[in-house]
Amino acid sequence: MKFDHIGVTTNTLPAGRSLLEHSVGVQAWTEPFEDTLNDVRVQFGHDATGICYELVAPLSERSPIARVLGKKVNVLNHIAYLVDDLAGRGQHLISGGFVAVAAARPAIAYGHRPIQFFVSQSRLMIELIEAPNHQHRYMRIA
């Protein structure tokens, strides 16, 4: 597994960008992605050390992120890893006590490659992304 990003929930992408630029020094952002398949808007940014953050905002009131934001939990939502075999790595997490949150689904931001979320009893959420060579395309903040 290769670390990809830390997922952060936000009501809107502009609010999330402002928060991460001023708190952890995010310096560059990808274009935003409107993912109707997963009912979210997402955007990736990185700080001076190269850590990647994914902002996740609800696309509609039915979005799972809208429910999370309504409960005011899981602002730091998940840790994501790029994998070459989602099914195999998912089974490894399950054998370690994790539960699949839902079936694997394609994600717009990863070229429709499958993603899947898993959660442990202690509420650690891990996202697996079957796109082992994916690289985000960042733009400098003006």
Short mmCIF file of N, CA, C and O in Angstrom, two decimals:
data_model
loop_
_atom_site.label_atom_id
_atom_site.label_comp_id
_atom_site.label_asym_id
_atom_site.label_seq_id
_atom_site.Cartn_x
_atom_site.Cartn_y
_atom_site.Cartn_z
N MET A 1 0.84 -1.18 0.00
CA MET A 1 0.00 0.00 0.00
C MET A 1 0.89 1.24 0.00
O MET A 1 1.91 1.26 0.65
N LYS A 2 0.44 2.23 -0.72
CA LYS A 2 1.16 3.49 -0.80
C LYS A 2 0.24 4.60 -0.29
O LYS A 2 -0.88 4.76 -0.78
N PHE A 3 0.70 5.37 0.70
CA PHE A 3 -0.10 6.47 1.24
C PHE A 3 -0.50 7.42 0.13
O PHE A 3 0.31 7.78 -0.71
N ASP A 4 -1.77 7.85 0.12
CA ASP A 4 -2.23 8.83 -0.86
C ASP A 4 -2.68 10.12 -0.20
O ASP A 4 -2.19 11.18 -0.55
N HIS A 5 -3.63 10.07 0.75
CA HIS A 5 -4.13 11.32 1.32
C HIS A 5 -4.83 11.11 2.66
O HIS A 5 -5.16 10.00 3.03
N ILE A 6 -5.05 12.25 3.34
CA ILE A 6 -5.88 12.31 4.54
C ILE A 6 -7.17 13.01 4.11
O ILE A 6 -7.13 14.11 3.55
N GLY A 7 -8.30 12.37 4.35
CA GLY A 7 -9.59 12.94 3.95
C GLY A 7 -10.16 13.84 5.04
O GLY A 7 -10.22 13.45 6.20
N VAL A 8 -10.57 15.04 4.64
CA VAL A 8 -11.12 16.03 5.57
C VAL A 8 -12.49 16.45 5.06
O VAL A 8 -12.61 16.88 3.90
N THR A 9 -13.51 16.33 5.90
CA THR A 9 -14.85 16.75 5.49
C THR A 9 -15.01 18.25 5.67
O THR A 9 -14.43 18.86 6.57
N THR A 10 -15.82 18.84 4.80
CA THR A 10 -16.08 20.28 4.84
C THR A 10 -17.44 20.56 4.22
O THR A 10 -17.89 19.78 3.37
N ASN A 11 -18.08 21.64 4.63
CA ASN A 11 -19.37 22.00 4.04
C ASN A 11 -19.22 22.44 2.59
O ASN A 11 -20.06 22.12 1.75
N THR A 12 -18.15 23.19 2.30
CA THR A 12 -17.88 23.66 0.94
C THR A 12 -16.39 23.57 0.67
O THR A 12 -15.58 23.68 1.59
N LEU A 13 -16.02 23.41 -0.59
CA LEU A 13 -14.59 23.37 -0.94
C LEU A 13 -13.89 24.69 -0.60
O LEU A 13 -12.78 24.65 -0.05
N PRO A 14 -14.46 25.88 -0.90
CA PRO A 14 -13.77 27.12 -0.53
C PRO A 14 -13.49 27.22 0.98
O PRO A 14 -12.41 27.65 1.39
N ALA A 15 -14.45 26.82 1.80
CA ALA A 15 -14.24 26.87 3.25
C ALA A 15 -13.13 25.91 3.66
O ALA A 15 -12.28 26.24 4.50
N GLY A 16 -13.11 24.73 3.08
CA GLY A 16 -12.06 23.76 3.39
C GLY A 16 -10.69 24.21 2.93
O GLY A 16 -9.70 24.04 3.64
N ARG A 17 -10.64 24.82 1.73
CA ARG A 17 -9.34 25.34 1.24
C ARG A 17 -8.81 26.39 2.20
O ARG A 17 -7.62 26.38 2.57
N SER A 18 -9.65 27.32 2.60
CA SER A 18 -9.22 28.37 3.52
C SER A 18 -8.70 27.77 4.82
O SER A 18 -7.64 28.18 5.32
N LEU A 19 -9.43 26.81 5.37
CA LEU A 19 -9.01 26.17 6.61
C LEU A 19 -7.63 25.54 6.48
O LEU A 19 -6.74 25.77 7.30
N LEU A 20 -7.42 24.74 5.43
CA LEU A 20 -6.15 24.03 5.29
C LEU A 20 -5.00 24.94 4.86
O LEU A 20 -3.85 24.71 5.24
N GLU A 21 -5.28 25.97 4.09
CA GLU A 21 -4.22 26.92 3.72
C GLU A 21 -3.70 27.65 4.95
O GLU A 21 -2.50 27.83 5.11
N HIS A 22 -4.61 28.05 5.83
CA HIS A 22 -4.23 28.84 7.00
C HIS A 22 -3.78 27.99 8.19
O HIS A 22 -3.05 28.47 9.05
N SER A 23 -4.19 26.73 8.25
CA SER A 23 -3.82 25.91 9.41
C SER A 23 -2.59 25.05 9.18
O SER A 23 -1.69 25.02 10.02
N VAL A 24 -2.52 24.36 8.05
CA VAL A 24 -1.40 23.45 7.81
C VAL A 24 -0.56 23.85 6.61
O VAL A 24 0.37 23.14 6.23
N GLY A 25 -0.88 25.01 6.00
CA GLY A 25 -0.04 25.54 4.93
C GLY A 25 -0.16 24.85 3.60
O GLY A 25 0.83 24.73 2.87
N VAL A 26 -1.36 24.38 3.24
CA VAL A 26 -1.53 23.81 1.90
C VAL A 26 -1.17 24.88 0.88
O VAL A 26 -1.62 26.03 0.99
N GLN A 27 -0.34 24.52 -0.10
CA GLN A 27 0.21 25.48 -1.05
C GLN A 27 -0.27 25.31 -2.47
O GLN A 27 -0.09 26.20 -3.29
N ALA A 28 -0.84 24.17 -2.79
CA ALA A 28 -1.27 23.92 -4.16
C ALA A 28 -2.49 23.00 -4.13
O ALA A 28 -2.61 22.16 -3.24
N TRP A 29 -3.37 23.18 -5.11
CA TRP A 29 -4.61 22.42 -5.19
C TRP A 29 -4.76 21.82 -6.58
O TRP A 29 -4.31 22.40 -7.56
N THR A 30 -5.44 20.69 -6.64
CA THR A 30 -5.86 20.14 -7.93
C THR A 30 -7.12 20.89 -8.35
O THR A 30 -7.67 21.68 -7.57
N GLU A 31 -7.59 20.60 -9.54
CA GLU A 31 -8.91 21.09 -9.91
C GLU A 31 -9.93 20.39 -9.01
O GLU A 31 -9.68 19.29 -8.53
N PRO A 32 -11.08 21.00 -8.78
CA PRO A 32 -12.13 20.30 -8.03
C PRO A 32 -12.80 19.24 -8.92
O PRO A 32 -12.85 19.39 -10.14
N PHE A 33 -13.29 18.20 -8.29
CA PHE A 33 -14.00 17.14 -8.99
C PHE A 33 -15.42 17.06 -8.45
O PHE A 33 -15.61 17.01 -7.24
N GLU A 34 -16.40 17.04 -9.34
CA GLU A 34 -17.78 16.82 -8.95
C GLU A 34 -18.09 15.35 -9.24
O GLU A 34 -18.16 14.95 -10.39
N ASP A 35 -18.22 14.58 -8.19
CA ASP A 35 -18.39 13.14 -8.31
C ASP A 35 -19.84 12.77 -8.03
O ASP A 35 -20.22 12.51 -6.88
N THR A 36 -20.64 12.73 -9.07
CA THR A 36 -22.06 12.39 -8.91
C THR A 36 -22.24 10.92 -8.55
O THR A 36 -23.26 10.56 -7.96
N LEU A 37 -21.27 10.08 -8.86
CA LEU A 37 -21.36 8.66 -8.51
C LEU A 37 -21.34 8.45 -7.00
O LEU A 37 -21.99 7.55 -6.48
N ASN A 38 -20.57 9.30 -6.30
CA ASN A 38 -20.43 9.18 -4.85
C ASN A 38 -21.09 10.34 -4.10
O ASN A 38 -20.97 10.44 -2.89
N ASP A 39 -21.75 11.24 -4.84
CA ASP A 39 -22.52 12.36 -4.28
C ASP A 39 -21.64 13.30 -3.45
O ASP A 39 -22.04 13.75 -2.37
N VAL A 40 -20.44 13.59 -3.96
CA VAL A 40 -19.51 14.49 -3.27
C VAL A 40 -18.77 15.38 -4.28
O VAL A 40 -18.69 15.06 -5.46
N ARG A 41 -18.27 16.47 -3.75
CA ARG A 41 -17.27 17.29 -4.45
C ARG A 41 -15.96 17.05 -3.71
O ARG A 41 -15.94 17.03 -2.48
N VAL A 42 -14.87 16.85 -4.46
CA VAL A 42 -13.58 16.64 -3.81
C VAL A 42 -12.52 17.51 -4.47
O VAL A 42 -12.65 17.91 -5.64
N GLN A 43 -11.49 17.81 -3.70
CA GLN A 43 -10.34 18.53 -4.20
C GLN A 43 -9.14 18.15 -3.34
O GLN A 43 -9.27 17.98 -2.13
N PHE A 44 -7.99 18.00 -3.98
CA PHE A 44 -6.78 17.57 -3.30
C PHE A 44 -5.80 18.73 -3.21
O PHE A 44 -5.65 19.50 -4.16
N GLY A 45 -5.12 18.83 -2.06
CA GLY A 45 -4.09 19.86 -1.87
C GLY A 45 -2.91 19.27 -1.13
O GLY A 45 -3.05 18.26 -0.43
N HIS A 46 -1.74 19.91 -1.29
CA HIS A 46 -0.57 19.42 -0.53
C HIS A 46 0.13 20.56 0.17
O HIS A 46 0.09 21.71 -0.27
N ASP A 47 0.76 20.22 1.29
CA ASP A 47 1.51 21.21 2.06
C ASP A 47 2.98 21.18 1.65
O ASP A 47 3.37 20.44 0.73
N ALA A 48 3.80 21.97 2.33
CA ALA A 48 5.22 22.08 1.98
C ALA A 48 5.98 20.77 2.15
O ALA A 48 6.99 20.55 1.49
N THR A 49 5.49 19.88 2.99
CA THR A 49 6.17 18.60 3.20
C THR A 49 5.71 17.54 2.21
O THR A 49 6.24 16.44 2.21
N GLY A 50 4.69 17.85 1.41
CA GLY A 50 4.19 16.90 0.43
C GLY A 50 3.00 16.09 0.91
O GLY A 50 2.50 15.24 0.17
N ILE A 51 2.53 16.32 2.13
CA ILE A 51 1.34 15.59 2.60
C ILE A 51 0.14 16.04 1.79
O ILE A 51 -0.09 17.23 1.60
N CYS A 52 -0.63 15.06 1.31
CA CYS A 52 -1.81 15.33 0.49
C CYS A 52 -3.06 15.25 1.36
O CYS A 52 -3.23 14.30 2.13
N TYR A 53 -3.92 16.24 1.20
CA TYR A 53 -5.21 16.29 1.89
C TYR A 53 -6.30 16.27 0.83
O TYR A 53 -6.18 16.92 -0.21
N GLU A 54 -7.37 15.53 1.10
CA GLU A 54 -8.54 15.54 0.23
C GLU A 54 -9.67 16.24 0.97
O GLU A 54 -10.07 15.81 2.05
N LEU A 55 -10.19 17.31 0.40
CA LEU A 55 -11.41 17.93 0.91
C LEU A 55 -12.58 17.17 0.33
O LEU A 55 -12.61 16.88 -0.87
N VAL A 56 -13.56 16.85 1.16
CA VAL A 56 -14.76 16.14 0.72
C VAL A 56 -15.97 16.93 1.19
O VAL A 56 -16.19 17.09 2.39
N ALA A 57 -16.74 17.44 0.22
CA ALA A 57 -17.93 18.23 0.52
C ALA A 57 -19.15 17.54 -0.08
O ALA A 57 -19.05 16.90 -1.13
N PRO A 58 -20.30 17.70 0.55
CA PRO A 58 -21.50 17.05 0.01
C PRO A 58 -21.94 17.70 -1.30
O PRO A 58 -21.85 18.92 -1.46
N LEU A 59 -22.41 16.88 -2.22
CA LEU A 59 -22.96 17.37 -3.48
C LEU A 59 -24.46 17.61 -3.32
O LEU A 59 -25.02 18.47 -3.98
N SER A 60 -25.10 16.85 -2.43
CA SER A 60 -26.53 17.02 -2.17
C SER A 60 -26.80 16.73 -0.70
O SER A 60 -25.91 16.27 0.03
N GLU A 61 -28.01 16.95 -0.28
CA GLU A 61 -28.40 16.65 1.11
C GLU A 61 -28.41 15.15 1.38
O GLU A 61 -28.37 14.73 2.53
N ARG A 62 -28.45 14.32 0.33
CA ARG A 62 -28.44 12.86 0.48
C ARG A 62 -27.03 12.29 0.60
O ARG A 62 -26.85 11.10 0.87
N SER A 63 -26.03 13.12 0.40
CA SER A 63 -24.64 12.67 0.44
C SER A 63 -24.29 12.10 1.81
O SER A 63 -24.71 12.64 2.84
N PRO A 64 -23.51 11.01 1.86
CA PRO A 64 -23.07 10.50 3.16
C PRO A 64 -22.26 11.53 3.93
O PRO A 64 -22.27 11.55 5.16
N ILE A 65 -21.59 12.44 3.23
CA ILE A 65 -20.81 13.49 3.90
C ILE A 65 -21.74 14.49 4.57
O ILE A 65 -21.41 15.03 5.63
N ALA A 66 -22.90 14.77 4.01
CA ALA A 66 -23.87 15.68 4.64
C ALA A 66 -24.28 15.12 6.00
O ALA A 66 -24.40 15.87 6.98
N ARG A 67 -24.48 13.80 6.07
CA ARG A 67 -24.85 13.18 7.35
C ARG A 67 -23.70 13.29 8.35
O ARG A 67 -23.92 13.58 9.53
N VAL A 68 -22.48 13.07 7.90
CA VAL A 68 -21.31 13.18 8.79
C VAL A 68 -21.19 14.60 9.31
O VAL A 68 -21.01 14.82 10.51
N LEU A 69 -21.32 15.59 8.43
CA LEU A 69 -21.21 16.98 8.85
C LEU A 69 -22.34 17.37 9.79
O LEU A 69 -22.15 18.14 10.73
N GLY A 70 -23.53 16.82 9.56
CA GLY A 70 -24.67 17.09 10.44
C GLY A 70 -24.46 16.58 11.85
O GLY A 70 -24.94 17.18 12.82
N LYS A 71 -23.72 15.50 11.98
CA LYS A 71 -23.43 14.92 13.30
C LYS A 71 -22.21 15.57 13.95
O LYS A 71 -21.92 15.30 15.11
N LYS A 72 -21.49 16.40 13.18
CA LYS A 72 -20.27 17.05 13.66
C LYS A 72 -19.23 16.04 14.16
O LYS A 72 -18.63 16.19 15.21
N VAL A 73 -19.04 14.97 13.37
CA VAL A 73 -18.04 13.95 13.68
C VAL A 73 -17.18 13.72 12.44
O VAL A 73 -17.55 14.09 11.33
N ASN A 74 -16.05 13.10 12.64
CA ASN A 74 -15.18 12.66 11.54
C ASN A 74 -14.74 13.79 10.60
O ASN A 74 -14.71 13.61 9.40
N VAL A 75 -14.38 14.96 11.16
CA VAL A 75 -13.81 16.01 10.32
C VAL A 75 -12.54 15.48 9.67
O VAL A 75 -12.34 15.64 8.48
N LEU A 76 -11.68 14.84 10.47
CA LEU A 76 -10.59 14.05 9.90
C LEU A 76 -11.23 12.71 9.62
O LEU A 76 -11.43 11.89 10.50
N ASN A 77 -11.60 12.48 8.38
CA ASN A 77 -12.51 11.41 8.04
C ASN A 77 -11.83 10.07 7.76
O ASN A 77 -12.32 9.04 8.19
N HIS A 78 -10.71 10.08 7.03
CA HIS A 78 -10.10 8.80 6.64
C HIS A 78 -8.66 8.99 6.20
O HIS A 78 -8.23 10.09 5.92
N ILE A 79 -7.96 7.87 6.15
CA ILE A 79 -6.61 7.80 5.58
C ILE A 79 -6.72 6.92 4.34
O ILE A 79 -7.35 5.86 4.39
N ALA A 80 -6.13 7.36 3.23
CA ALA A 80 -6.29 6.65 1.97
C ALA A 80 -4.97 6.12 1.44
O ALA A 80 -3.94 6.77 1.56
N TYR A 81 -5.06 4.94 0.83
CA TYR A 81 -3.89 4.28 0.26
C TYR A 81 -4.18 3.83 -1.16
O TYR A 81 -5.27 3.34 -1.46
N LEU A 82 -3.18 3.96 -2.03
CA LEU A 82 -3.25 3.42 -3.38
C LEU A 82 -2.82 1.96 -3.31
O LEU A 82 -1.82 1.64 -2.65
N VAL A 83 -3.56 1.09 -3.96
CA VAL A 83 -3.24 -0.34 -3.95
C VAL A 83 -3.35 -0.89 -5.36
O VAL A 83 -4.05 -0.32 -6.22
N ASP A 84 -2.67 -1.99 -5.60
CA ASP A 84 -2.77 -2.62 -6.91
C ASP A 84 -3.85 -3.69 -6.96
O ASP A 84 -4.27 -4.11 -8.02
N ASP A 85 -4.34 -4.13 -5.79
CA ASP A 85 -5.36 -5.17 -5.72
C ASP A 85 -6.34 -4.83 -4.61
O ASP A 85 -6.14 -5.22 -3.46
N LEU A 86 -7.38 -4.09 -4.94
CA LEU A 86 -8.34 -3.65 -3.93
C LEU A 86 -8.98 -4.83 -3.21
O LEU A 86 -9.08 -4.84 -1.98
N ALA A 87 -9.41 -5.84 -3.93
CA ALA A 87 -10.06 -7.00 -3.31
C ALA A 87 -9.13 -7.70 -2.32
O ALA A 87 -9.53 -8.02 -1.20
N GLY A 88 -7.89 -7.91 -2.72
CA GLY A 88 -6.93 -8.58 -1.85
C GLY A 88 -6.60 -7.76 -0.61
O GLY A 88 -6.58 -8.29 0.51
N ARG A 89 -6.35 -6.46 -0.80
CA ARG A 89 -6.04 -5.60 0.34
C ARG A 89 -7.25 -5.42 1.24
O ARG A 89 -7.14 -5.33 2.46
N GLY A 90 -8.43 -5.36 0.64
CA GLY A 90 -9.65 -5.27 1.42
C GLY A 90 -9.84 -6.50 2.29
O GLY A 90 -10.19 -6.41 3.47
N GLN A 91 -9.57 -7.67 1.72
CA GLN A 91 -9.68 -8.91 2.48
C GLN A 91 -8.68 -8.93 3.63
O GLN A 91 -8.99 -9.40 4.74
N HIS A 92 -7.50 -8.37 3.41
CA HIS A 92 -6.50 -8.27 4.47
C HIS A 92 -7.02 -7.41 5.62
O HIS A 92 -6.86 -7.78 6.79
N LEU A 93 -7.65 -6.27 5.30
CA LEU A 93 -8.22 -5.42 6.35
C LEU A 93 -9.34 -6.15 7.09
O LEU A 93 -9.42 -6.10 8.32
N ILE A 94 -10.20 -6.83 6.34
CA ILE A 94 -11.31 -7.57 6.96
C ILE A 94 -10.78 -8.64 7.90
O ILE A 94 -11.28 -8.81 9.02
N SER A 95 -9.72 -9.33 7.49
CA SER A 95 -9.15 -10.37 8.37
C SER A 95 -8.53 -9.76 9.62
O SER A 95 -8.36 -10.44 10.63
N GLY A 96 -8.23 -8.45 9.58
CA GLY A 96 -7.69 -7.76 10.75
C GLY A 96 -8.76 -7.07 11.58
O GLY A 96 -8.46 -6.28 12.47
N GLY A 97 -10.04 -7.34 11.28
CA GLY A 97 -11.11 -6.80 12.10
C GLY A 97 -11.86 -5.63 11.50
O GLY A 97 -12.79 -5.11 12.11
N PHE A 98 -11.49 -5.18 10.31
CA PHE A 98 -12.21 -4.09 9.65
C PHE A 98 -13.48 -4.63 9.00
O PHE A 98 -13.59 -5.82 8.71
N VAL A 99 -14.41 -3.73 8.73
CA VAL A 99 -15.65 -4.05 8.04
C VAL A 99 -15.76 -3.13 6.83
O VAL A 99 -15.45 -1.92 6.93
N ALA A 100 -16.18 -3.66 5.70
CA ALA A 100 -16.41 -2.83 4.51
C ALA A 100 -17.62 -1.94 4.77
O ALA A 100 -18.67 -2.43 5.19
N VAL A 101 -17.48 -0.64 4.52
CA VAL A 101 -18.59 0.30 4.72
C VAL A 101 -19.63 0.12 3.63
O VAL A 101 -20.83 0.20 3.88
N ALA A 102 -19.18 -0.12 2.41
CA ALA A 102 -20.06 -0.34 1.26
C ALA A 102 -19.24 -1.07 0.20
O ALA A 102 -18.03 -1.26 0.35
N ALA A 103 -19.90 -1.46 -0.87
CA ALA A 103 -19.20 -2.11 -1.98
C ALA A 103 -18.25 -1.12 -2.67
O ALA A 103 -18.43 0.10 -2.57
N ALA A 104 -17.27 -1.64 -3.37
CA ALA A 104 -16.36 -0.80 -4.14
C ALA A 104 -17.16 -0.05 -5.21
O ALA A 104 -18.12 -0.57 -5.77
N ARG A 105 -16.73 1.22 -5.46
CA ARG A 105 -17.41 2.07 -6.45
C ARG A 105 -16.36 2.84 -7.23
O ARG A 105 -15.29 3.13 -6.72
N PRO A 106 -16.65 3.21 -8.47
CA PRO A 106 -15.71 4.03 -9.22
C PRO A 106 -15.67 5.46 -8.66
O PRO A 106 -16.66 5.94 -8.12
N ALA A 107 -14.53 6.12 -8.79
CA ALA A 107 -14.36 7.50 -8.31
C ALA A 107 -13.88 8.37 -9.46
O ALA A 107 -12.88 8.05 -10.12
N ILE A 108 -14.55 9.48 -9.67
CA ILE A 108 -14.22 10.41 -10.75
C ILE A 108 -12.78 10.90 -10.63
O ILE A 108 -12.04 10.95 -11.61
N ALA A 109 -12.36 11.29 -9.42
CA ALA A 109 -11.02 11.87 -9.22
C ALA A 109 -9.89 10.90 -9.52
O ALA A 109 -8.75 11.31 -9.69
N TYR A 110 -10.20 9.63 -9.60
CA TYR A 110 -9.20 8.61 -9.89
C TYR A 110 -9.47 7.93 -11.23
O TYR A 110 -9.17 6.75 -11.41
N GLY A 111 -10.03 8.67 -12.17
CA GLY A 111 -10.27 8.13 -13.50
C GLY A 111 -11.22 6.95 -13.51
O GLY A 111 -11.05 6.01 -14.28
N HIS A 112 -12.21 6.98 -12.64
CA HIS A 112 -13.22 5.93 -12.51
C HIS A 112 -12.65 4.60 -11.99
O HIS A 112 -13.27 3.56 -12.13
N ARG A 113 -11.47 4.65 -11.40
CA ARG A 113 -10.90 3.45 -10.76
C ARG A 113 -11.69 3.18 -9.48
O ARG A 113 -12.20 4.11 -8.85
N PRO A 114 -11.77 1.94 -9.02
CA PRO A 114 -12.58 1.63 -7.84
C PRO A 114 -11.94 2.10 -6.53
O PRO A 114 -10.72 2.04 -6.36
N ILE A 115 -12.82 2.55 -5.63
CA ILE A 115 -12.44 2.90 -4.26
C ILE A 115 -13.35 2.12 -3.33
O ILE A 115 -14.45 1.72 -3.69
N GLN A 116 -12.88 1.91 -2.10
CA GLN A 116 -13.73 1.27 -1.09
C GLN A 116 -13.24 1.68 0.29
O GLN A 116 -12.04 1.81 0.53
N PHE A 117 -14.21 1.91 1.18
CA PHE A 117 -13.91 2.32 2.56
C PHE A 117 -14.12 1.16 3.51
O PHE A 117 -15.05 0.37 3.37
N PHE A 118 -13.24 1.10 4.53
CA PHE A 118 -13.30 0.08 5.57
C PHE A 118 -13.16 0.79 6.91
O PHE A 118 -12.45 1.79 7.01
N VAL A 119 -13.84 0.26 7.93
CA VAL A 119 -13.78 0.87 9.26
C VAL A 119 -13.51 -0.19 10.31
O VAL A 119 -13.99 -1.32 10.22
N SER A 120 -12.70 0.19 11.31
CA SER A 120 -12.39 -0.72 12.42
C SER A 120 -13.37 -0.48 13.56
O SER A 120 -14.10 0.51 13.57
N GLN A 121 -13.34 -1.35 14.57
CA GLN A 121 -14.19 -1.17 15.75
C GLN A 121 -13.87 0.13 16.47
O GLN A 121 -14.75 0.74 17.07
N SER A 122 -12.63 0.58 16.40
CA SER A 122 -12.24 1.83 17.06
C SER A 122 -12.56 3.06 16.21
O SER A 122 -12.23 4.17 16.58
N ARG A 123 -13.20 2.84 15.04
CA ARG A 123 -13.67 3.88 14.13
C ARG A 123 -12.59 4.43 13.21
O ARG A 123 -12.77 5.48 12.61
N LEU A 124 -11.44 3.76 13.10
CA LEU A 124 -10.44 4.16 12.11
C LEU A 124 -10.99 3.81 10.73
O LEU A 124 -11.38 2.67 10.49
N MET A 125 -11.05 4.81 9.84
CA MET A 125 -11.55 4.56 8.49
C MET A 125 -10.40 4.63 7.50
O MET A 125 -9.60 5.56 7.52
N ILE A 126 -10.30 3.60 6.67
CA ILE A 126 -9.27 3.52 5.64
C ILE A 126 -9.96 3.41 4.28
O ILE A 126 -10.89 2.61 4.11
N GLU A 127 -9.49 4.21 3.33
CA GLU A 127 -9.96 4.12 1.95
C GLU A 127 -8.89 3.44 1.12
O GLU A 127 -7.72 3.82 1.19
N LEU A 128 -9.29 2.45 0.36
CA LEU A 128 -8.38 1.81 -0.59
C LEU A 128 -8.77 2.26 -1.99
O LEU A 128 -9.96 2.31 -2.33
N ILE A 129 -7.76 2.60 -2.80
CA ILE A 129 -7.97 3.09 -4.15
C ILE A 129 -7.17 2.22 -5.09
O ILE A 129 -5.94 2.15 -4.99
N GLU A 130 -7.85 1.53 -6.01
CA GLU A 130 -7.14 0.64 -6.93
C GLU A 130 -6.62 1.46 -8.11
O GLU A 130 -7.16 1.43 -9.21
N ALA A 131 -5.57 2.23 -7.83
CA ALA A 131 -4.92 3.07 -8.84
C ALA A 131 -3.47 3.25 -8.39
O ALA A 131 -3.06 4.32 -7.96
N PRO A 132 -2.66 2.18 -8.46
CA PRO A 132 -1.34 2.19 -7.83
C PRO A 132 -0.39 3.25 -8.35
O PRO A 132 0.50 3.68 -7.62
N ASN A 133 -0.57 3.73 -9.55
CA ASN A 133 0.35 4.71 -10.11
C ASN A 133 -0.26 6.11 -10.23
O ASN A 133 0.31 6.98 -10.88
N HIS A 134 -1.39 6.33 -9.59
CA HIS A 134 -2.06 7.63 -9.70
C HIS A 134 -1.22 8.74 -9.09
O HIS A 134 -0.58 8.56 -8.06
N GLN A 135 -1.22 9.90 -9.75
CA GLN A 135 -0.57 11.09 -9.23
C GLN A 135 -1.53 12.26 -9.41
O GLN A 135 -2.06 12.47 -10.50
N HIS A 136 -1.72 13.03 -8.33
CA HIS A 136 -2.58 14.21 -8.41
C HIS A 136 -1.86 15.31 -9.19
O HIS A 136 -0.63 15.40 -9.15
N ARG A 137 -2.62 16.13 -9.90
CA ARG A 137 -2.06 17.26 -10.66
C ARG A 137 -2.39 18.54 -9.93
O ARG A 137 -3.54 19.00 -9.95
N TYR A 138 -1.37 19.14 -9.30
CA TYR A 138 -1.57 20.34 -8.48
C TYR A 138 -1.30 21.61 -9.28
O TYR A 138 -0.50 21.62 -10.21
N MET A 139 -1.95 22.69 -8.84
CA MET A 139 -1.71 24.02 -9.38
C MET A 139 -1.30 24.91 -8.22
O MET A 139 -1.82 24.76 -7.11
N ARG A 140 -0.39 25.80 -8.42
CA ARG A 140 0.05 26.72 -7.36
C ARG A 140 -1.04 27.71 -7.02
O ARG A 140 -1.80 28.15 -7.88
N ILE A 141 -1.12 28.06 -5.74
CA ILE A 141 -2.07 29.07 -5.27
C ILE A 141 -1.56 30.43 -5.72
O ILE A 141 -0.39 30.76 -5.53
N ALA A 142 -2.44 31.23 -6.30
CA ALA A 142 -2.03 32.57 -6.76
C ALA A 142 -2.06 33.57 -5.66
O ALA A 142 -2.71 33.47 -4.69
#
